[in-house]
Short mmCIF file of C-alpha atoms in Angstrom, two decimals:
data_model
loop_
_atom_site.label_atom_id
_atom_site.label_comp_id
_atom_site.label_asym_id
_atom_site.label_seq_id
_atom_site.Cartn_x
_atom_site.Cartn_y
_atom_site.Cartn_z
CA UNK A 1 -37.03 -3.40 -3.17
CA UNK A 2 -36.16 -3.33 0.64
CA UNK A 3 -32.41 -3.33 1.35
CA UNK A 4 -29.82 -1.43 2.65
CA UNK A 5 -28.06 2.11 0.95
CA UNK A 6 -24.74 3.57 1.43
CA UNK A 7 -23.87 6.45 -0.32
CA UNK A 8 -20.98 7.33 -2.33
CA UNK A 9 -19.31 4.19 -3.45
CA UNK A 10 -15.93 5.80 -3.36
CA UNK A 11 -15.04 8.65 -1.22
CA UNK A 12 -11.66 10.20 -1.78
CA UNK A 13 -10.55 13.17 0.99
CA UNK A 14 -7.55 14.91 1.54
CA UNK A 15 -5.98 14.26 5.69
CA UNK A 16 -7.04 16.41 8.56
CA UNK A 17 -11.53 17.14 6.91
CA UNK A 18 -14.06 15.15 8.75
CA UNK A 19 -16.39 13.21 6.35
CA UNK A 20 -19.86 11.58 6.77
CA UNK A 21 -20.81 8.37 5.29
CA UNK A 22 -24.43 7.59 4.46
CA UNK A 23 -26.35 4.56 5.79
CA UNK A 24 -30.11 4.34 4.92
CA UNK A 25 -32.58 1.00 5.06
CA UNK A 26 -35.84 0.77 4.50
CA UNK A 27 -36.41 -2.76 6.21
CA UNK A 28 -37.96 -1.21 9.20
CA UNK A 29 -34.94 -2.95 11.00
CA UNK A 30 -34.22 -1.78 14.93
CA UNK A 31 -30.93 -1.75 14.86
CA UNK A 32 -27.97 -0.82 12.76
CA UNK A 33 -24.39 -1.14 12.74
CA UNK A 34 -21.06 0.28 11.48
CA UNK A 35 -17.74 -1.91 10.72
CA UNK A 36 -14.86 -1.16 9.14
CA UNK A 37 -13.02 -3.28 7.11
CA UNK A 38 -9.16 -3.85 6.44
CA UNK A 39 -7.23 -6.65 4.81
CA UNK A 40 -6.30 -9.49 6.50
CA UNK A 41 -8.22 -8.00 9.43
CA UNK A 42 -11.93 -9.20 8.73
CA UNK A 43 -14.83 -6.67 10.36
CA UNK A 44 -14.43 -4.51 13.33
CA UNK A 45 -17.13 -2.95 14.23
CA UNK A 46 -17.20 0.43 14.75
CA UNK A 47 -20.33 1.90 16.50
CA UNK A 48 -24.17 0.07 16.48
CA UNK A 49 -27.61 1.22 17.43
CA UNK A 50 -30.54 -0.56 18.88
CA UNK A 51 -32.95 2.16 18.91
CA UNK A 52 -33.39 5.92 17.53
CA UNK A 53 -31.25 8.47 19.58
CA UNK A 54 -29.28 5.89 21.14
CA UNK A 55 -25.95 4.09 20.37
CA UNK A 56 -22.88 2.53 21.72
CA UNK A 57 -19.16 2.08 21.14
CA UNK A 58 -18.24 -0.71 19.24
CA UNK A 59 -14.57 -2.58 19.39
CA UNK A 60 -13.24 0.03 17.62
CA UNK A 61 -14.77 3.57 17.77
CA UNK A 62 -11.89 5.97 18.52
CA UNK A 63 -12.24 8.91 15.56
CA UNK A 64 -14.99 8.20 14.91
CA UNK A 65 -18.77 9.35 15.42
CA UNK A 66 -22.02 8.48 14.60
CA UNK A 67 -26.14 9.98 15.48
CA UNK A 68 -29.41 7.85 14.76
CA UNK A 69 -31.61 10.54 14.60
CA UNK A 70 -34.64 8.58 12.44
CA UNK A 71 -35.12 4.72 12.52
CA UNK A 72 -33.76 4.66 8.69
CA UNK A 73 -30.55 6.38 8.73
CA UNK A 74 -27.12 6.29 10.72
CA UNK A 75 -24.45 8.57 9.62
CA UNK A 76 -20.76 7.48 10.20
CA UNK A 77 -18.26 10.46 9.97
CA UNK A 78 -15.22 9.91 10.13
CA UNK A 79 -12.79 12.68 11.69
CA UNK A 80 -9.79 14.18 11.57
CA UNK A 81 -8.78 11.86 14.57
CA UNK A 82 -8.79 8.78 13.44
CA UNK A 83 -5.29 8.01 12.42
CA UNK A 84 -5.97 5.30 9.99
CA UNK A 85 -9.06 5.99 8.02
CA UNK A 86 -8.48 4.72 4.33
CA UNK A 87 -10.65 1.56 4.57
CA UNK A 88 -13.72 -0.05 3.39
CA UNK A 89 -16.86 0.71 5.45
CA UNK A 90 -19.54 -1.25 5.52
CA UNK A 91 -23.29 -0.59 7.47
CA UNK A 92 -25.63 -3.15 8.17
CA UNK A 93 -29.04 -3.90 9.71
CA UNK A 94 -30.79 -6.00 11.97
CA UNK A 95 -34.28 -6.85 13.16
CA UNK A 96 -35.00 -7.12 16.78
CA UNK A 97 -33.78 -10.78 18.10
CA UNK A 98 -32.86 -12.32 14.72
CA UNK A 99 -29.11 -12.20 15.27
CA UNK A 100 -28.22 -12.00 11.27
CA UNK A 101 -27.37 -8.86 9.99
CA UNK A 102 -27.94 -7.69 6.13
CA UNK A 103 -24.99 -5.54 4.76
CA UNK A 104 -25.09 -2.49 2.48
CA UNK A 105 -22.63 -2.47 -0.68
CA UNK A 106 -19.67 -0.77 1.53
CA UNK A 107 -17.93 2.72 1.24
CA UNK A 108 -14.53 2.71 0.53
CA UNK A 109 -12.62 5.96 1.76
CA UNK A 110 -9.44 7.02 0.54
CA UNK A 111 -7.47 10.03 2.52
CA UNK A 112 -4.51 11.40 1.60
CA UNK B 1 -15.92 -13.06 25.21
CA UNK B 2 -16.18 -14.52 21.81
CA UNK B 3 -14.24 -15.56 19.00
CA UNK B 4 -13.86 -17.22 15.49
CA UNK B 5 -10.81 -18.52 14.02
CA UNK B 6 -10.62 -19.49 10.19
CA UNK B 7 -8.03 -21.54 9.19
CA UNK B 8 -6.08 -20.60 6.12
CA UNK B 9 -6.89 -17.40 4.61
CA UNK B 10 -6.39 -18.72 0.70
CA UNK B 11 -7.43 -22.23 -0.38
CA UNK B 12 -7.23 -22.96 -4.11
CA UNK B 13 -9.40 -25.68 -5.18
CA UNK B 14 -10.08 -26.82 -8.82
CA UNK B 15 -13.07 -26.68 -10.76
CA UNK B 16 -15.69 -29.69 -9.58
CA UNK B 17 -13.87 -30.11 -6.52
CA UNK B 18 -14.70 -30.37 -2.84
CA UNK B 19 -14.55 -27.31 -1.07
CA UNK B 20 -13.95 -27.09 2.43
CA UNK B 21 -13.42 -23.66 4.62
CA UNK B 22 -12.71 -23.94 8.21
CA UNK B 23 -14.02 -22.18 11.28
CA UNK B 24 -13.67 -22.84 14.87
CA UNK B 25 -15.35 -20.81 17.17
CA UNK B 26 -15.14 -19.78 21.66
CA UNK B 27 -18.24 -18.07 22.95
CA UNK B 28 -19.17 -17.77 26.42
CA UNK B 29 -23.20 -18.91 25.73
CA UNK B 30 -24.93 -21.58 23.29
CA UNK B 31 -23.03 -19.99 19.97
CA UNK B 32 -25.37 -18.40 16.88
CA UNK B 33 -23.06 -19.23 13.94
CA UNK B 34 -22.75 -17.80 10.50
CA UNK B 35 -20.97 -17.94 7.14
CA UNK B 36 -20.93 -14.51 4.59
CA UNK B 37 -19.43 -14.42 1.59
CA UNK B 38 -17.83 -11.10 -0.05
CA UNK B 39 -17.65 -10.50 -3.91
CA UNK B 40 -15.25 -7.99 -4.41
CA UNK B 41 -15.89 -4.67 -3.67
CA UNK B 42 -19.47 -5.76 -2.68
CA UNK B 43 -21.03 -6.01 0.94
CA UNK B 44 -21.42 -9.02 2.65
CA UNK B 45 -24.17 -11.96 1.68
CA UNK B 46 -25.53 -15.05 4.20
CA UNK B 47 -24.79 -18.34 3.12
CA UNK B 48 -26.32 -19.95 5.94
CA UNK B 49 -27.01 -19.65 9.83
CA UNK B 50 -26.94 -21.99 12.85
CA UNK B 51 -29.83 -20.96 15.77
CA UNK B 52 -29.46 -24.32 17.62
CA UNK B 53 -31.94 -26.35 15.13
CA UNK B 54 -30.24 -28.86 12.82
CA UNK B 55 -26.39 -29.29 13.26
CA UNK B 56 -26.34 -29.86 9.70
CA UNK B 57 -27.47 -26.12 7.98
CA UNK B 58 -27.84 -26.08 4.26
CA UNK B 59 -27.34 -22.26 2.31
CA UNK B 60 -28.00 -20.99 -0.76
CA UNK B 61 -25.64 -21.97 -4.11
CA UNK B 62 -25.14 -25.29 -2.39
CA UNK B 63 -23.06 -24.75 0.67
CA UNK B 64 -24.01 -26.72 4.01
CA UNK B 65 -21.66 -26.50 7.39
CA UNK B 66 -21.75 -28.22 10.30
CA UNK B 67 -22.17 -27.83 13.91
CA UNK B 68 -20.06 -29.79 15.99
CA UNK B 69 -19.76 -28.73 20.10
CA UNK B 70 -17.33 -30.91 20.84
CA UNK B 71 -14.77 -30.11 17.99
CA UNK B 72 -15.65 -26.24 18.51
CA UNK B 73 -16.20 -25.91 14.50
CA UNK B 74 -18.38 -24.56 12.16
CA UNK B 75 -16.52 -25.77 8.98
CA UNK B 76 -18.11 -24.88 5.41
CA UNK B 77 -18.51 -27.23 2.53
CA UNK B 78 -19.92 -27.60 -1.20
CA UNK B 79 -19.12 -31.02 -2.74
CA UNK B 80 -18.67 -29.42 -6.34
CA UNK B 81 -16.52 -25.59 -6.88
CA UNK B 82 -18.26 -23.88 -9.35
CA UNK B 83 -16.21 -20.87 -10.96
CA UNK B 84 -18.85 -18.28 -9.12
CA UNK B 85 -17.71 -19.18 -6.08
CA UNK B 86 -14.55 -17.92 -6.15
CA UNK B 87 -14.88 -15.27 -3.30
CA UNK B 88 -14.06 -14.13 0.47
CA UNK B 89 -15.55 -15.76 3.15
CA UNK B 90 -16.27 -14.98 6.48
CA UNK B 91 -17.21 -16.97 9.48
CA UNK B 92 -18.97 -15.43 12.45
CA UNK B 93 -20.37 -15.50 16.32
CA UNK B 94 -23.32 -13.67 17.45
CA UNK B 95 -23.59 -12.73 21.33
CA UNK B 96 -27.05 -13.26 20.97
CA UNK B 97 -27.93 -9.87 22.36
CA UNK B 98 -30.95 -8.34 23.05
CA UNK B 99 -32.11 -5.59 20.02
CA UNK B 100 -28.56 -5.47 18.53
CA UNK B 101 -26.40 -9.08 18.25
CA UNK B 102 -22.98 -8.27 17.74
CA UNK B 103 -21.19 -10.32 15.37
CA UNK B 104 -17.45 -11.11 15.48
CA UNK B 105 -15.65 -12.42 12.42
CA UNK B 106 -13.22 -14.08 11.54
CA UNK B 107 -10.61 -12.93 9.22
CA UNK B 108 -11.72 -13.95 6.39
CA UNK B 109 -10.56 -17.09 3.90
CA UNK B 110 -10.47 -16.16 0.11
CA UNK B 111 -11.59 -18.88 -2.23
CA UNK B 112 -9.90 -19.45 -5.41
CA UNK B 113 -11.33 -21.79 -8.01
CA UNK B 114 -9.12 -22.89 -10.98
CA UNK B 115 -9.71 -24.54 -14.06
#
């Protein structure tokens, strides 16, 4: 089944490590995007990608970082920088000039 | 610059009844309009899409909305609240960019059905 992969479900990390959250698709979509998620606060997105080895800030990207290095993956990690990371992160996907976007089931990341 | 307003972030409607979930939208171009909805804990699923076709859209599990340009809304309805449908909703605007759209959402209204 085609779809979209995000890998772990919950993510628990203690303040001050950098972690990296998993995004993979097998759609064969162009471009892929990162959003965070808070309540009360809808999506923000965080960084997207249009193409392999390229990507660009989103609304939001401060502490954060991100590489497409294949067509099927993009990586979030989130560092030690970003003051406010407990949230629920969610990746999604979309084709070249389709304007919807298909979501992955969402990482939510505890730090403490 | 774009934007999407939902009014009311909780409605509480009653098993069988209508449900209506509002969205008014400001975009800068023609506006590509869209409604999610969120199970808990879950990613986000289309209900439906507007591309400048029909102003009327009809979704999947019996939502429609309509497009109206001259109230600026994008309001979401299902004549009969089925217990399933009690989830979080999201209305959003695409910039209509070139490889990558970027949606912006609204906050979000969370659905309640009741017996």
């Amino acid at each position: 089944d085609g779809g979209i992969t995000q890998s772990p479900k919950y993510l628990f990390r203690k303040e001050g490590q950098n972690v990296t959250l998993s995004c993979e698709q097998n759609l064969n979509h162009d471009a892929m995007y990162w959003y965070r998620q808070d309540p009360g606060q809808g999506l923000r997105l965080i960084y997207y990608s249009q193409i392999v080895n390229d990507f660009q800030k989103g609304d939001i990207a401060e502490g954060y970082s991100v590489s497409r290095e294949k067509k099927e993956s993009f990586p979030l990690t989130v560092t030690s920088a970003q003051k406010n990371p407990t949230a629920f992160y969610l990746c999604a996907s979309s084709t070249a000039g389709s304007y919807e976007q298909y979501f992955g089931p969402g990482t939510r990341l505890t730090v403490t | 610059a774009q934007s999407v307003t939902q009014l009311g972030s909780h409605v509480s409607v009653s098993e069988g009844a209508l449900v209506l979930l509002r969205c008014n939208y400001s975009s800068s171009v023609p506006p590509y309009l869209f409604w999610y909805v969120q199970y808990p804990n879950q990613g986000l699923q289309l209900l439906l899409k507007y591309t400048s076709a029909a102003t009327l859209v009809k979704g999947i599990n019996g939502f429609e909305a309509e497009f109206k340009k001259s109230e600026t809304s994008f309001h979401l309805t299902k004549p009969s609240a089925h217990m399933s449908d009690a989830a979080e909703y999201f209305c959003a605007v695409s910039d209509r960019g070139g490889t990558a759209s970027k949606l912006t959402f609204g906050t979000g209204t969370r659905l309640q059905v009741t017996l």
